[in-house]
mmCIF file of C-alpha atoms in Angstrom:
data_model
loop_
_atom_site.group_PDB
_atom_site.id
_atom_site.type_symbol
_atom_site.label_atom_id
_atom_site.label_comp_id
_atom_site.label_asym_id
_atom_site.label_seq_id
_atom_site.Cartn_x
_atom_site.Cartn_y
_atom_site.Cartn_z
ATOM 1 C CA UNK A 552 -0.016 0.064 0.107
ATOM 2 C CA UNK A 553 1.443 3.643 -0.778
ATOM 3 C CA UNK A 554 2.517 5.458 2.295
ATOM 4 C CA UNK A 555 4.450 8.392 3.297
ATOM 5 C CA UNK A 556 6.071 9.900 6.504
ATOM 6 C CA UNK A 557 4.554 13.122 8.175
ATOM 7 C CA UNK A 558 7.014 15.315 9.588
ATOM 8 C CA UNK A 559 4.719 18.300 9.659
ATOM 9 C CA UNK A 560 6.005 20.966 7.385
ATOM 10 C CA UNK A 561 7.982 18.255 5.694
ATOM 11 C CA UNK A 562 6.963 14.882 3.904
ATOM 12 C CA UNK A 563 9.322 11.877 3.093
ATOM 13 C CA UNK A 564 7.890 9.880 0.471
ATOM 14 C CA UNK A 565 9.208 6.496 -0.525
ATOM 15 C CA UNK A 566 9.493 5.515 -4.315
ATOM 16 C CA UNK A 567 9.666 1.779 -3.984
ATOM 17 C CA UNK A 568 11.108 0.056 -7.097
ATOM 18 C CA UNK A 569 10.925 -3.525 -5.415
ATOM 19 C CA UNK A 570 9.109 -4.338 -2.137
ATOM 20 C CA UNK A 571 10.373 -7.718 -1.738
ATOM 21 C CA UNK A 572 13.658 -8.684 -3.137
ATOM 22 C CA UNK A 573 14.666 -11.997 -1.646
ATOM 23 C CA UNK A 574 18.350 -12.487 -0.688
ATOM 24 C CA UNK A 575 20.190 -15.629 0.321
ATOM 25 C CA UNK A 576 21.487 -14.723 3.833
ATOM 26 C CA UNK A 577 25.129 -16.042 2.871
ATOM 27 C CA UNK A 578 25.271 -13.734 -0.076
ATOM 28 C CA UNK A 579 25.178 -10.623 2.047
ATOM 29 C CA UNK A 580 26.354 -12.049 5.183
ATOM 30 C CA UNK A 581 28.852 -14.858 4.453
ATOM 31 C CA UNK A 582 28.664 -17.508 7.246
ATOM 32 C CA UNK A 583 25.483 -16.131 8.693
ATOM 33 C CA UNK A 584 22.979 -18.830 10.108
ATOM 34 C CA UNK A 585 19.710 -17.030 10.807
ATOM 35 C CA UNK A 586 18.509 -17.612 14.141
ATOM 36 C CA UNK A 587 14.897 -18.673 13.644
ATOM 37 C CA UNK A 588 13.680 -17.852 17.234
ATOM 38 C CA UNK A 589 14.786 -14.282 16.796
ATOM 39 C CA UNK A 590 12.565 -11.337 15.529
ATOM 40 C CA UNK A 591 14.525 -10.494 12.472
ATOM 41 C CA UNK A 592 13.627 -14.101 11.081
ATOM 42 C CA UNK A 593 9.922 -13.280 10.956
ATOM 43 C CA UNK A 594 7.754 -11.273 8.544
ATOM 44 C CA UNK A 595 8.326 -8.856 7.022
ATOM 45 C CA UNK A 596 11.942 -9.342 7.442
ATOM 46 C CA UNK A 597 12.487 -13.148 6.529
ATOM 47 C CA UNK A 598 10.505 -15.471 4.261
ATOM 48 C CA UNK A 599 10.718 -18.752 5.779
ATOM 49 C CA UNK A 600 9.341 -20.703 2.981
ATOM 50 C CA UNK A 601 12.297 -19.494 0.752
ATOM 51 C CA UNK A 602 14.666 -19.293 3.721
ATOM 52 C CA UNK A 603 15.715 -15.825 2.453
ATOM 53 C CA UNK A 604 15.943 -12.363 3.748
ATOM 54 C CA UNK A 605 13.766 -9.750 2.469
ATOM 55 C CA UNK A 606 14.967 -6.404 1.227
ATOM 56 C CA UNK A 607 13.316 -3.192 -0.407
ATOM 57 C CA UNK A 608 14.842 -1.407 -3.186
ATOM 58 C CA UNK A 609 13.446 2.271 -2.747
ATOM 59 C CA UNK A 610 14.650 5.832 -2.547
ATOM 60 C CA UNK A 611 12.908 8.975 -1.140
ATOM 61 C CA UNK A 612 11.589 12.351 -1.977
ATOM 62 C CA UNK A 613 11.749 15.135 0.827
ATOM 63 C CA UNK A 614 9.015 17.612 0.100
ATOM 64 C CA UNK A 615 8.041 20.974 1.636
ATOM 65 C CA UNK A 616 5.815 23.720 0.308
ATOM 66 C CA UNK A 617 8.672 25.111 -1.544
ATOM 67 C CA UNK A 618 11.494 22.511 -2.116
ATOM 68 C CA UNK A 619 11.887 19.042 -3.315
ATOM 69 C CA UNK A 620 14.850 16.944 -3.024
ATOM 70 C CA UNK A 621 15.144 13.435 -4.330
ATOM 71 C CA UNK A 622 17.414 11.099 -2.220
ATOM 72 C CA UNK A 623 19.175 8.232 -4.183
ATOM 73 C CA UNK A 624 17.323 6.884 -7.408
ATOM 74 C CA UNK A 625 17.181 2.938 -7.220
ATOM 75 C CA UNK A 626 18.271 0.730 -10.119
ATOM 76 C CA UNK A 627 16.404 2.549 -12.905
ATOM 77 C CA UNK A 628 14.383 1.136 -15.852
ATOM 78 C CA UNK A 629 16.038 -0.373 -19.021
ATOM 79 C CA UNK A 630 19.622 -0.752 -17.905
ATOM 80 C CA UNK A 631 21.773 -3.651 -18.378
ATOM 81 C CA UNK A 632 22.792 -5.175 -15.261
ATOM 82 C CA UNK A 633 24.218 -8.561 -14.187
ATOM 83 C CA UNK A 634 22.013 -9.181 -11.275
ATOM 84 C CA UNK A 635 18.808 -10.670 -12.989
ATOM 85 C CA UNK A 636 16.717 -8.842 -10.612
ATOM 86 C CA UNK A 637 18.127 -5.617 -11.534
ATOM 87 C CA UNK A 638 18.382 -6.089 -15.488
ATOM 88 C CA UNK A 639 16.093 -4.363 -17.907
ATOM 89 C CA UNK A 640 13.569 -3.272 -15.199
ATOM 90 C CA UNK A 641 10.129 -1.706 -16.380
ATOM 91 C CA UNK A 642 9.704 1.993 -15.107
ATOM 92 C CA UNK A 643 7.934 1.603 -11.776
ATOM 93 C CA UNK A 644 10.127 4.280 -10.278
ATOM 94 C CA UNK A 645 9.239 6.936 -12.558
ATOM 95 C CA UNK A 646 5.348 6.055 -12.438
ATOM 96 C CA UNK A 647 5.690 6.467 -8.802
ATOM 97 C CA UNK A 648 7.339 9.618 -9.040
ATOM 98 C CA UNK A 649 4.809 11.020 -11.394
ATOM 99 C CA UNK A 650 1.977 9.674 -9.358
ATOM 100 C CA UNK A 651 2.979 12.201 -6.585
ATOM 101 C CA UNK A 652 1.933 14.989 -9.196
ATOM 102 C CA UNK A 653 5.489 16.085 -9.587
ATOM 103 C CA UNK A 654 7.455 16.631 -12.651
ATOM 104 C CA UNK A 655 11.147 16.071 -13.201
ATOM 105 C CA UNK A 656 11.886 19.790 -13.713
ATOM 106 C CA UNK A 657 10.393 20.647 -10.266
ATOM 107 C CA UNK A 658 13.143 18.732 -8.557
ATOM 108 C CA UNK A 659 15.467 21.174 -6.565
ATOM 109 C CA UNK A 660 18.378 18.731 -5.936
ATOM 110 C CA UNK A 661 19.329 15.130 -6.039
ATOM 111 C CA UNK A 662 21.329 13.533 -3.131
ATOM 112 C CA UNK A 663 23.391 10.442 -3.672
ATOM 113 C CA UNK A 664 24.165 8.692 -0.209
ATOM 114 C CA UNK A 665 26.561 6.726 -2.107
ATOM 115 C CA UNK A 666 27.245 5.490 -5.896
ATOM 116 C CA UNK A 667 26.156 1.913 -5.743
ATOM 117 C CA UNK A 668 24.010 0.490 -8.724
ATOM 118 C CA UNK A 669 20.705 0.342 -6.700
ATOM 119 C CA UNK A 670 20.883 4.026 -5.696
ATOM 120 C CA UNK A 671 21.691 6.047 -8.995
ATOM 121 C CA UNK A 672 20.152 4.385 -11.955
ATOM 122 C CA UNK A 673 16.885 6.247 -12.474
ATOM 123 C CA UNK A 674 18.777 9.556 -12.285
ATOM 124 C CA UNK A 675 19.401 8.913 -15.996
ATOM 125 C CA UNK A 676 17.464 7.796 -19.020
ATOM 126 C CA UNK A 677 19.173 6.849 -22.304
ATOM 127 C CA UNK A 678 22.433 8.317 -20.563
ATOM 128 C CA UNK A 679 20.454 11.727 -20.134
ATOM 129 C CA UNK A 680 19.832 13.338 -16.893
ATOM 130 C CA UNK A 681 16.189 13.013 -15.952
ATOM 131 C CA UNK A 682 15.991 16.056 -13.529
ATOM 132 C CA UNK A 683 17.085 18.920 -15.827
ATOM 133 C CA UNK A 684 17.702 21.875 -13.258
ATOM 134 C CA UNK A 685 18.649 19.888 -10.226
ATOM 135 C CA UNK A 686 22.459 19.657 -9.099
ATOM 136 C CA UNK A 687 23.251 15.974 -8.020
ATOM 137 C CA UNK A 688 25.222 16.130 -4.756
ATOM 138 C CA UNK A 689 27.699 13.562 -3.828
ATOM 139 C CA UNK A 690 30.938 13.526 -1.570
ATOM 140 C CA UNK A 691 33.982 13.908 -3.611
ATOM 141 C CA UNK A 692 35.721 11.155 -2.177
ATOM 142 C CA UNK A 693 32.830 8.643 -3.105
ATOM 143 C CA UNK A 694 33.134 9.649 -6.870
ATOM 144 C CA UNK A 695 36.815 9.552 -6.827
ATOM 145 C CA UNK A 696 36.763 5.954 -5.441
ATOM 146 C CA UNK A 697 34.306 4.754 -8.135
ATOM 147 C CA UNK A 698 36.242 6.422 -10.763
ATOM 148 C CA UNK A 699 39.670 4.811 -9.832
ATOM 149 C CA UNK A 700 40.826 1.277 -10.688
ATOM 150 C CA UNK A 701 39.630 -0.040 -7.365
ATOM 151 C CA UNK A 702 36.185 1.260 -8.056
ATOM 152 C CA UNK A 703 36.357 -0.370 -11.491
ATOM 153 C CA UNK A 704 37.425 -3.601 -9.887
ATOM 154 C CA UNK A 705 34.257 -3.588 -7.421
ATOM 155 C CA UNK A 706 31.986 -2.956 -10.469
ATOM 156 C CA UNK A 707 33.010 -6.119 -12.141
ATOM 157 C CA UNK A 708 30.055 -7.776 -10.258
ATOM 158 C CA UNK A 709 27.447 -5.310 -11.529
ATOM 159 C CA UNK A 710 28.514 -4.002 -14.602
ATOM 160 C CA UNK A 711 29.708 -0.282 -15.245
ATOM 161 C CA UNK A 712 26.736 1.629 -14.087
ATOM 162 C CA UNK A 713 28.871 4.669 -13.511
ATOM 163 C CA UNK A 714 29.031 4.909 -17.210
ATOM 164 C CA UNK A 715 25.173 5.101 -17.928
ATOM 165 C CA UNK A 716 23.953 6.580 -14.687
ATOM 166 C CA UNK A 717 26.595 9.011 -13.139
ATOM 167 C CA UNK A 718 29.114 10.115 -15.791
ATOM 168 C CA UNK A 719 26.275 11.598 -17.927
ATOM 169 C CA UNK A 720 25.259 13.824 -15.013
ATOM 170 C CA UNK A 721 28.770 14.949 -14.751
ATOM 171 C CA UNK A 722 29.144 15.715 -18.499
ATOM 172 C CA UNK A 723 26.042 17.720 -18.239
ATOM 173 C CA UNK A 724 27.603 19.843 -15.464
ATOM 174 C CA UNK A 725 25.109 18.645 -12.971
ATOM 175 C CA UNK A 726 27.232 16.740 -10.535
ATOM 176 C CA UNK A 727 28.327 18.717 -7.400
ATOM 177 C CA UNK A 728 30.620 17.866 -4.716
ATOM 178 C CA UNK A 729 29.622 18.315 -1.041
ATOM 179 C CA UNK A 730 31.038 17.959 2.409
ATOM 180 C CA UNK A 731 29.894 14.856 4.199
ATOM 181 C CA UNK A 732 28.207 17.111 6.729
ATOM 182 C CA UNK A 733 26.687 19.755 4.400
ATOM 183 C CA UNK A 734 23.428 21.380 4.570
ATOM 184 C CA UNK A 735 20.973 20.154 1.736
ATOM 185 C CA UNK A 736 18.317 22.742 1.133
ATOM 186 C CA UNK A 737 16.102 24.012 3.950
ATOM 187 C CA UNK A 738 15.271 20.953 5.785
ATOM 188 C CA UNK A 739 17.995 18.153 5.528
ATOM 189 C CA UNK A 740 21.593 17.615 6.286
ATOM 190 C CA UNK A 741 24.175 15.270 5.512
ATOM 191 C CA UNK A 742 25.453 13.025 8.282
ATOM 192 C CA UNK A 743 29.176 11.509 7.591
ATOM 193 C CA UNK A 744 28.984 7.628 7.456
ATOM 194 C CA UNK A 745 31.952 6.427 5.346
ATOM 195 C CA UNK A 746 32.612 2.617 5.712
ATOM 196 C CA UNK A 747 29.975 0.869 3.359
ATOM 197 C CA UNK A 748 31.575 2.931 0.827
ATOM 198 C CA UNK A 749 34.349 5.678 1.222
ATOM 199 C CA UNK A 750 31.941 8.529 0.789
ATOM 200 C CA UNK A 751 28.821 7.211 2.310
ATOM 201 C CA UNK A 752 26.370 9.390 3.975
ATOM 202 C CA UNK A 753 23.218 9.495 5.720
ATOM 203 C CA UNK A 754 20.476 12.464 5.426
ATOM 204 C CA UNK A 755 18.822 13.949 8.393
ATOM 205 C CA UNK A 756 15.438 15.453 7.806
ATOM 206 C CA UNK A 757 13.830 17.981 10.134
ATOM 207 C CA UNK A 758 10.373 18.951 9.982
ATOM 208 C CA UNK A 759 8.092 20.751 12.342
ATOM 209 C CA UNK A 760 6.690 17.743 13.928
ATOM 210 C CA UNK A 761 9.715 15.421 13.992
ATOM 211 C CA UNK A 762 13.026 14.427 12.779
ATOM 212 C CA UNK A 763 13.904 11.353 10.572
ATOM 213 C CA UNK A 764 17.303 9.901 9.538
ATOM 214 C CA UNK A 765 17.533 8.470 6.138
ATOM 215 C CA UNK A 766 20.089 5.770 7.407
ATOM 216 C CA UNK A 767 20.859 4.589 3.758
ATOM 217 C CA UNK A 768 22.943 1.538 3.437
ATOM 218 C CA UNK A 769 24.560 1.994 7.016
ATOM 219 C CA UNK A 770 22.390 -1.250 7.711
ATOM 220 C CA UNK A 771 20.705 -3.394 5.368
ATOM 221 C CA UNK A 772 18.655 -5.804 7.328
ATOM 222 C CA UNK A 773 17.252 -6.125 10.996
ATOM 223 C CA UNK A 774 20.006 -8.820 11.709
ATOM 224 C CA UNK A 775 22.482 -5.977 11.775
ATOM 225 C CA UNK A 776 20.380 -4.229 14.668
ATOM 226 C CA UNK A 777 20.600 -7.583 16.455
ATOM 227 C CA UNK A 778 24.352 -7.954 15.359
ATOM 228 C CA UNK A 779 25.820 -4.510 14.779
ATOM 229 C CA UNK A 780 29.293 -5.827 14.175
ATOM 230 C CA UNK A 781 27.791 -7.853 11.114
ATOM 231 C CA UNK A 782 28.833 -6.005 7.687
ATOM 232 C CA UNK A 783 27.988 -7.046 4.347
ATOM 233 C CA UNK A 784 30.368 -8.528 1.819
ATOM 234 C CA UNK A 785 29.745 -5.371 -0.267
ATOM 235 C CA UNK A 786 31.161 -3.037 2.290
ATOM 236 C CA UNK A 787 34.512 -1.371 1.169
ATOM 237 C CA UNK A 788 35.751 -1.287 4.946
ATOM 238 C CA UNK A 789 33.562 -3.672 6.629
ATOM 239 C CA UNK A 790 35.082 -2.680 10.075
ATOM 240 C CA UNK A 791 34.419 1.175 9.546
ATOM 241 C CA UNK A 792 30.896 0.279 8.422
ATOM 242 C CA UNK A 793 30.248 -1.694 11.720
ATOM 243 C CA UNK A 794 31.650 1.355 13.864
ATOM 244 C CA UNK A 795 29.246 3.661 12.042
ATOM 245 C CA UNK A 796 26.342 1.360 12.607
ATOM 246 C CA UNK A 797 27.063 1.079 15.908
ATOM 247 C CA UNK A 798 27.532 4.707 16.627
ATOM 248 C CA UNK A 799 24.040 5.329 14.775
ATOM 249 C CA UNK A 800 22.294 2.731 16.932
ATOM 250 C CA UNK A 801 23.567 3.851 20.001
ATOM 251 C CA UNK A 802 23.495 7.837 19.264
ATOM 252 C CA UNK A 803 20.168 7.799 17.616
ATOM 253 C CA UNK A 804 18.530 5.442 20.144
ATOM 254 C CA UNK A 805 14.701 6.463 20.141
ATOM 255 C CA UNK A 806 15.015 8.540 16.742
ATOM 256 C CA UNK A 807 13.240 7.439 13.950
ATOM 257 C CA UNK A 808 15.603 5.677 11.348
ATOM 258 C CA UNK A 809 14.540 4.936 7.794
ATOM 259 C CA UNK A 810 17.449 2.610 6.401
ATOM 260 C CA UNK A 811 17.009 2.237 2.433
ATOM 261 C CA UNK A 812 16.498 -1.634 2.463
ATOM 262 C CA UNK A 813 14.375 -2.274 5.377
ATOM 263 C CA UNK A 814 11.092 -3.912 4.403
ATOM 264 C CA UNK A 815 8.044 -1.512 4.264
ATOM 265 C CA UNK A 816 7.203 0.529 6.194
ATOM 266 C CA UNK A 817 11.051 0.789 6.722
ATOM 267 C CA UNK A 818 10.967 3.615 9.304
ATOM 268 C CA UNK A 819 11.074 2.750 12.968
ATOM 269 C CA UNK A 820 12.871 2.892 16.309
ATOM 270 C CA UNK A 821 15.344 0.705 17.847
ATOM 271 C CA UNK A 822 13.523 -0.593 21.033
ATOM 272 C CA UNK A 823 14.821 -4.113 21.698
ATOM 273 C CA UNK A 824 14.073 -5.121 18.138
ATOM 274 C CA UNK A 825 12.803 -2.595 15.583
ATOM 275 C CA UNK A 826 9.599 -0.790 16.242
ATOM 276 C CA UNK A 827 7.976 0.578 13.109
ATOM 277 C CA UNK A 828 7.135 4.108 13.349
ATOM 278 C CA UNK A 829 3.324 4.122 13.219
ATOM 279 C CA UNK A 830 3.046 7.552 14.553
ATOM 280 C CA UNK A 831 4.542 8.975 11.314
ATOM 281 C CA UNK A 832 3.001 6.752 8.819
ATOM 282 C CA UNK A 833 0.180 8.285 6.345
ATOM 283 C CA UNK A 834 -1.378 5.636 4.042
ATOM 284 C CA UNK A 835 -2.365 6.411 0.575
ATOM 285 C CA UNK A 836 -1.017 8.096 -2.355
ATOM 286 C CA UNK A 837 1.001 11.378 -1.525
ATOM 287 C CA UNK A 838 0.289 14.095 -3.766
ATOM 288 C CA UNK A 839 2.507 17.047 -3.565
ATOM 289 C CA UNK A 840 0.134 19.918 -4.668
ATOM 290 C CA UNK A 841 -2.770 18.808 -2.507
ATOM 291 C CA UNK A 842 -0.417 18.485 0.549
ATOM 292 C CA UNK A 843 1.066 21.693 -0.187
ATOM 293 C CA UNK A 844 -2.181 23.384 0.068
ATOM 294 C CA UNK A 845 -3.297 21.786 2.925
ATOM 295 C CA UNK A 846 -0.203 22.495 4.886
#
């Protein structure tokens, strides 16, 4: 069911490309044997029939009355990808974007938390930027890493998504480097979180009725709340990624976290396990112009 998060004068709107991507536990977490007595091996986190972890692929709009940010851009449609679940997807992402009543020219900025294939793809179509007036913000260290020999080697498992989804933005003059703690627009700020990748960031969103941390890929699944020391095989620096995750889980205790890949409704608070934030969730299709008039 469509839903969004109400922060008063700010709305955070998920654009969900895949609400149930099933992953073998050992693919992301080598050697993991899920504890079937624990909360993270129940729905919506775990598909017991398949014996697989449940992930979401999504990105977010951060909307106020006079500003629209896109945070990450999923896999994107019609892209050649080596992972079967990402290859030549239909354009569900853009359909969801347009359903809000927004148009690409109304986006003020795009924020890339990091440059993995499932966070950048919908920002271009046929190697052209989708959002014609928006600067696309990324930490310089992140871009330099993926443009290096080490980054090229890391992309062998996915295919060179930089070429079709990031470099066209740079060539159009729309890629902008920002500090990992930069303010982004009127209601958001970046939070340094390097580890999963060299320039990884979170995005803190502040509204009149609450604050929410878009935690990106600092954690991928509930098992990492139970075991913060557990990093994925895809983390560039697993030790640092674990330190960042522990820092967030301790420092943001009681705060609303919205990790990108947690299953819907995704946002919640760490209270023993992970308690979904029912107090912020609004169900139904978010429509920007109607919401703006009402707010």
